[in-house]
Structure formats: C-alpha cells, structure tokens
Amino acid sequence: RTDSLRLGEGFISSVYAVDKQLQVDALDSLDEDGETVLKESYVKTMQRCYATTLEFVREASRRAPDDYCTIGKRLVAFAWTWMEFVKKNCQTSHTIRPRWVAEGLEFLTVVCDPSYLNQLPNDVFQDFCLEVKDCLAHFSTNPAITRGLN
C-alpha cells in the first residue's frame, strides 16, 4: 500500500517534470506550422501522461482508503493541474466524448470524495469547487460530454 502511494507520487512528479520540459510557449524560433505541430504533439503527450497517472493514482488511492490526509491534498492539487491543462490546451469535439475527458472526469469523482475534500482549508475548498465548475463549463459546449453530468 505504501509502495503504491509512493509510486503514485513518482507518477505525479514525472508529469510535472515532463510538462516543464515540454514548455512549447517559450519557443519563438518556429514558424506557424511548426508551432502548430509541436503544440499538438505537446497536448497529446501530456494527455497520455495525465491519463496514465490519473488511472494509476485513482487505483492506488482506492487501495489506501485510510490515508485520506496523506493523499487528499496531493490528489486535489493534481486534479487542479489537470483541469487547468484541459481548459488551456484541450478542445472538445461536438460529436464525440474524447477518451481523455472520461478519464479525467472519472478521476475527479474520486478526488471529490468528501474524505479527501475534508482535508482542505475552507478557502481552498471553495476555490477548488469553482475550478471544477469552470472545467465542467469547458465541456458544456459538447452535449456528448455533458449528457451524463446532469
């Protein structure tokens, strides 16, 4: 149990490191086509990193239900990072529900467990709730995504 939580922490740290290494916003020397290709590659790479980490951490957290205090704040912080990434970089299709949406929303349902959210100070909890609403609003333009959310 402790090993899986430690490995989950490693996954999360790796996602942050990959994101830092792949900062495409700082590249000024590319033409528009090169920038577009690089941005698409960045988004796809980060979506896979998030998907793998979200799945692993979700399962690890289910295997360690007594460690709410230990992992709750870290799960919320990682969910927050995912939501910010999605709002900034990911467009939704108007006809299908992308796989990354389902994976992320499933993770959010785990993170929104009251046992995790109870670990947050009230002001952070309120800010997190607003971030979740913003993220869901990002998806609200797609009926295929929001159909099951109401």
mmCIF file of C-alpha atoms in Angstrom:
data_model
loop_
_atom_site.group_PDB
_atom_site.id
_atom_site.type_symbol
_atom_site.label_atom_id
_atom_site.label_comp_id
_atom_site.label_asym_id
_atom_site.label_seq_id
_atom_site.Cartn_x
_atom_site.Cartn_y
_atom_site.Cartn_z
ATOM 1 C CA ARG A 1 0.000 0.000 0.000
ATOM 2 C CA THR A 2 2.740 2.454 0.916
ATOM 3 C CA ASP A 3 4.745 1.429 -2.141
ATOM 4 C CA SER A 4 1.818 2.096 -4.474
ATOM 5 C CA LEU A 5 1.264 5.530 -2.918
ATOM 6 C CA ARG A 6 4.966 6.314 -3.261
ATOM 7 C CA LEU A 7 4.889 5.172 -6.877
ATOM 8 C CA GLY A 8 1.822 7.356 -7.455
ATOM 9 C CA GLU A 9 3.771 10.317 -6.076
ATOM 10 C CA GLY A 10 6.519 9.466 -8.562
ATOM 11 C CA PHE A 11 3.995 9.427 -11.415
ATOM 12 C CA ILE A 12 2.676 12.832 -10.387
ATOM 13 C CA SER A 13 6.173 14.300 -10.093
ATOM 14 C CA SER A 14 7.009 12.876 -13.521
ATOM 15 C CA VAL A 15 4.008 14.564 -15.122
ATOM 16 C CA TYR A 16 5.111 17.893 -13.678
ATOM 17 C CA ALA A 17 8.670 17.296 -14.939
ATOM 18 C CA VAL A 18 7.516 16.338 -18.446
ATOM 19 C CA ASP A 19 5.286 19.405 -18.616
ATOM 20 C CA LYS A 20 8.155 21.639 -17.538
ATOM 21 C CA GLN A 21 10.490 20.113 -20.141
ATOM 22 C CA LEU A 22 7.939 20.421 -22.937
ATOM 23 C CA GLN A 23 7.028 24.079 -22.470
ATOM 24 C CA VAL A 24 6.257 24.986 -26.062
ATOM 25 C CA ASP A 25 5.098 28.515 -25.272
ATOM 26 C CA ALA A 26 8.713 29.594 -24.847
ATOM 27 C CA LEU A 27 9.788 28.630 -28.372
ATOM 28 C CA ASP A 28 9.964 31.704 -30.580
ATOM 29 C CA SER A 29 12.054 30.337 -33.451
ATOM 30 C CA LEU A 30 9.340 28.173 -35.074
ATOM 31 C CA ASP A 31 7.119 29.126 -37.967
ATOM 32 C CA GLU A 32 3.351 28.834 -37.565
ATOM 33 C CA ASP A 33 3.133 25.295 -38.992
ATOM 34 C CA GLY A 34 5.984 24.061 -36.824
ATOM 35 C CA GLU A 35 4.443 25.656 -33.785
ATOM 36 C CA THR A 36 1.083 24.010 -34.529
ATOM 37 C CA VAL A 37 2.650 20.562 -34.935
ATOM 38 C CA LEU A 38 4.700 20.983 -31.771
ATOM 39 C CA LYS A 39 1.674 22.190 -29.800
ATOM 40 C CA GLU A 40 -0.402 19.195 -30.970
ATOM 41 C CA SER A 41 2.413 16.825 -30.001
ATOM 42 C CA TYR A 42 2.718 18.501 -26.620
ATOM 43 C CA VAL A 43 -1.019 18.205 -25.929
ATOM 44 C CA LYS A 44 -1.165 14.537 -26.991
ATOM 45 C CA THR A 45 1.909 13.693 -24.928
ATOM 46 C CA MET A 46 0.548 15.435 -21.857
ATOM 47 C CA GLN A 47 -2.885 13.842 -22.298
ATOM 48 C CA ARG A 48 -1.240 10.402 -22.216
ATOM 49 C CA CYS A 49 0.889 11.359 -19.211
ATOM 50 C CA TYR A 50 -2.174 12.597 -17.360
ATOM 51 C CA ALA A 51 -4.272 9.578 -18.379
ATOM 52 C CA THR A 52 -1.690 7.083 -17.164
ATOM 53 C CA THR A 53 -1.120 8.955 -13.922
ATOM 54 C CA LEU A 54 -4.811 9.595 -13.271
ATOM 55 C CA GLU A 55 -5.559 5.895 -13.680
ATOM 56 C CA PHE A 56 -2.679 4.713 -11.502
ATOM 57 C CA VAL A 57 -3.272 7.245 -8.730
ATOM 58 C CA ARG A 58 -7.024 6.589 -8.781
ATOM 59 C CA GLU A 59 -6.443 2.871 -8.248
ATOM 60 C CA ALA A 60 -3.706 3.418 -5.652
ATOM 61 C CA SER A 61 -5.972 5.745 -3.681
ATOM 62 C CA ARG A 62 -8.729 3.110 -3.662
ATOM 63 C CA ARG A 63 -6.289 0.601 -2.192
ATOM 64 C CA ALA A 64 -5.332 3.007 0.612
ATOM 65 C CA PRO A 65 -8.648 4.313 1.928
ATOM 66 C CA ASP A 66 -7.224 5.084 5.382
ATOM 67 C CA ASP A 67 -4.638 7.567 4.107
ATOM 68 C CA TYR A 68 -7.027 10.421 3.292
ATOM 69 C CA CYS A 69 -4.906 13.035 4.989
ATOM 70 C CA THR A 70 -1.720 11.834 3.309
ATOM 71 C CA ILE A 71 -3.005 11.762 -0.246
ATOM 72 C CA GLY A 72 -6.062 14.019 -0.236
ATOM 73 C CA LYS A 73 -4.292 17.343 -0.726
ATOM 74 C CA ARG A 74 -1.950 15.872 -3.335
ATOM 75 C CA LEU A 75 -4.873 14.371 -5.300
ATOM 76 C CA VAL A 76 -6.723 17.674 -5.245
ATOM 77 C CA ALA A 77 -3.606 19.546 -6.390
ATOM 78 C CA PHE A 78 -3.066 17.100 -9.243
ATOM 79 C CA ALA A 79 -6.736 17.265 -10.278
ATOM 80 C CA TRP A 80 -6.447 21.052 -10.246
ATOM 81 C CA THR A 81 -3.398 20.888 -12.506
ATOM 82 C CA TRP A 82 -5.243 18.576 -14.900
ATOM 83 C CA MET A 83 -8.242 20.926 -15.045
ATOM 84 C CA GLU A 84 -6.020 23.919 -15.791
ATOM 85 C CA PHE A 85 -4.239 21.950 -18.524
ATOM 86 C CA VAL A 86 -7.549 20.913 -20.089
ATOM 87 C CA LYS A 87 -9.010 24.413 -20.074
ATOM 88 C CA LYS A 88 -5.867 25.886 -21.605
ATOM 89 C CA ASN A 89 -4.971 23.210 -24.160
ATOM 90 C CA CYS A 90 -7.833 20.866 -24.981
ATOM 91 C CA GLN A 91 -10.747 21.497 -27.261
ATOM 92 C CA THR A 92 -13.758 19.263 -27.118
ATOM 93 C CA SER A 93 -15.433 17.721 -30.115
ATOM 94 C CA HIS A 94 -19.087 18.498 -30.661
ATOM 95 C CA THR A 95 -19.921 14.934 -31.695
ATOM 96 C CA ILE A 96 -17.939 12.513 -29.547
ATOM 97 C CA ARG A 97 -16.698 12.253 -25.983
ATOM 98 C CA PRO A 98 -12.903 12.132 -26.138
ATOM 99 C CA ARG A 99 -11.288 9.426 -24.046
ATOM 100 C CA TRP A 100 -9.253 11.979 -22.063
ATOM 101 C CA VAL A 101 -12.483 13.598 -20.863
ATOM 102 C CA ALA A 102 -13.870 10.357 -19.462
ATOM 103 C CA GLU A 103 -10.573 9.511 -17.750
ATOM 104 C CA GLY A 104 -10.295 12.933 -16.180
ATOM 105 C CA LEU A 105 -13.889 13.138 -15.037
ATOM 106 C CA GLU A 106 -13.647 9.678 -13.503
ATOM 107 C CA PHE A 107 -10.596 10.857 -11.567
ATOM 108 C CA LEU A 108 -12.465 13.976 -10.441
ATOM 109 C CA THR A 109 -15.226 11.806 -8.993
ATOM 110 C CA VAL A 110 -12.600 10.062 -6.859
ATOM 111 C CA VAL A 111 -10.986 13.340 -5.787
ATOM 112 C CA CYS A 112 -14.375 14.843 -4.904
ATOM 113 C CA ASP A 113 -14.872 12.188 -2.227
ATOM 114 C CA PRO A 114 -15.724 14.125 0.953
ATOM 115 C CA SER A 115 -12.970 12.282 2.809
ATOM 116 C CA TYR A 116 -10.388 13.949 0.559
ATOM 117 C CA LEU A 117 -12.082 17.327 0.368
ATOM 118 C CA ASN A 118 -12.398 17.480 4.167
ATOM 119 C CA GLN A 119 -8.587 17.754 4.289
ATOM 120 C CA LEU A 120 -8.701 21.156 2.581
ATOM 121 C CA PRO A 121 -8.965 24.535 4.277
ATOM 122 C CA ASN A 122 -12.347 26.138 3.542
ATOM 123 C CA ASP A 123 -10.957 28.807 1.167
ATOM 124 C CA VAL A 124 -9.038 26.199 -0.863
ATOM 125 C CA PHE A 125 -12.141 24.004 -0.937
ATOM 126 C CA GLN A 126 -14.212 26.911 -2.286
ATOM 127 C CA ASP A 127 -11.591 27.690 -4.950
ATOM 128 C CA PHE A 128 -11.432 24.019 -5.923
ATOM 129 C CA CYS A 129 -15.209 23.885 -6.322
ATOM 130 C CA LEU A 130 -15.068 26.910 -8.625
ATOM 131 C CA GLU A 131 -12.306 25.261 -10.664
ATOM 132 C CA VAL A 132 -14.406 22.105 -11.062
ATOM 133 C CA LYS A 133 -17.376 24.209 -12.214
ATOM 134 C CA ASP A 134 -15.145 26.044 -14.707
ATOM 135 C CA CYS A 135 -13.811 22.756 -16.019
ATOM 136 C CA LEU A 136 -17.307 21.332 -16.426
ATOM 137 C CA ALA A 137 -18.355 24.543 -18.179
ATOM 138 C CA HIS A 138 -15.471 23.992 -20.607
ATOM 139 C CA PHE A 139 -17.167 20.717 -21.536
ATOM 140 C CA SER A 140 -20.699 22.129 -21.521
ATOM 141 C CA THR A 141 -20.493 23.115 -25.187
ATOM 142 C CA ASN A 142 -20.426 19.426 -26.059
ATOM 143 C CA PRO A 143 -23.715 17.558 -25.492
ATOM 144 C CA ALA A 144 -21.911 14.206 -25.868
ATOM 145 C CA ILE A 145 -19.815 15.030 -22.803
ATOM 146 C CA THR A 146 -22.362 16.739 -20.571
ATOM 147 C CA ARG A 147 -25.244 14.341 -21.246
ATOM 148 C CA GLY A 148 -24.287 12.167 -18.262
ATOM 149 C CA LEU A 149 -23.359 15.051 -15.959
ATOM 150 C CA ASN A 150 -26.811 16.467 -15.269
#
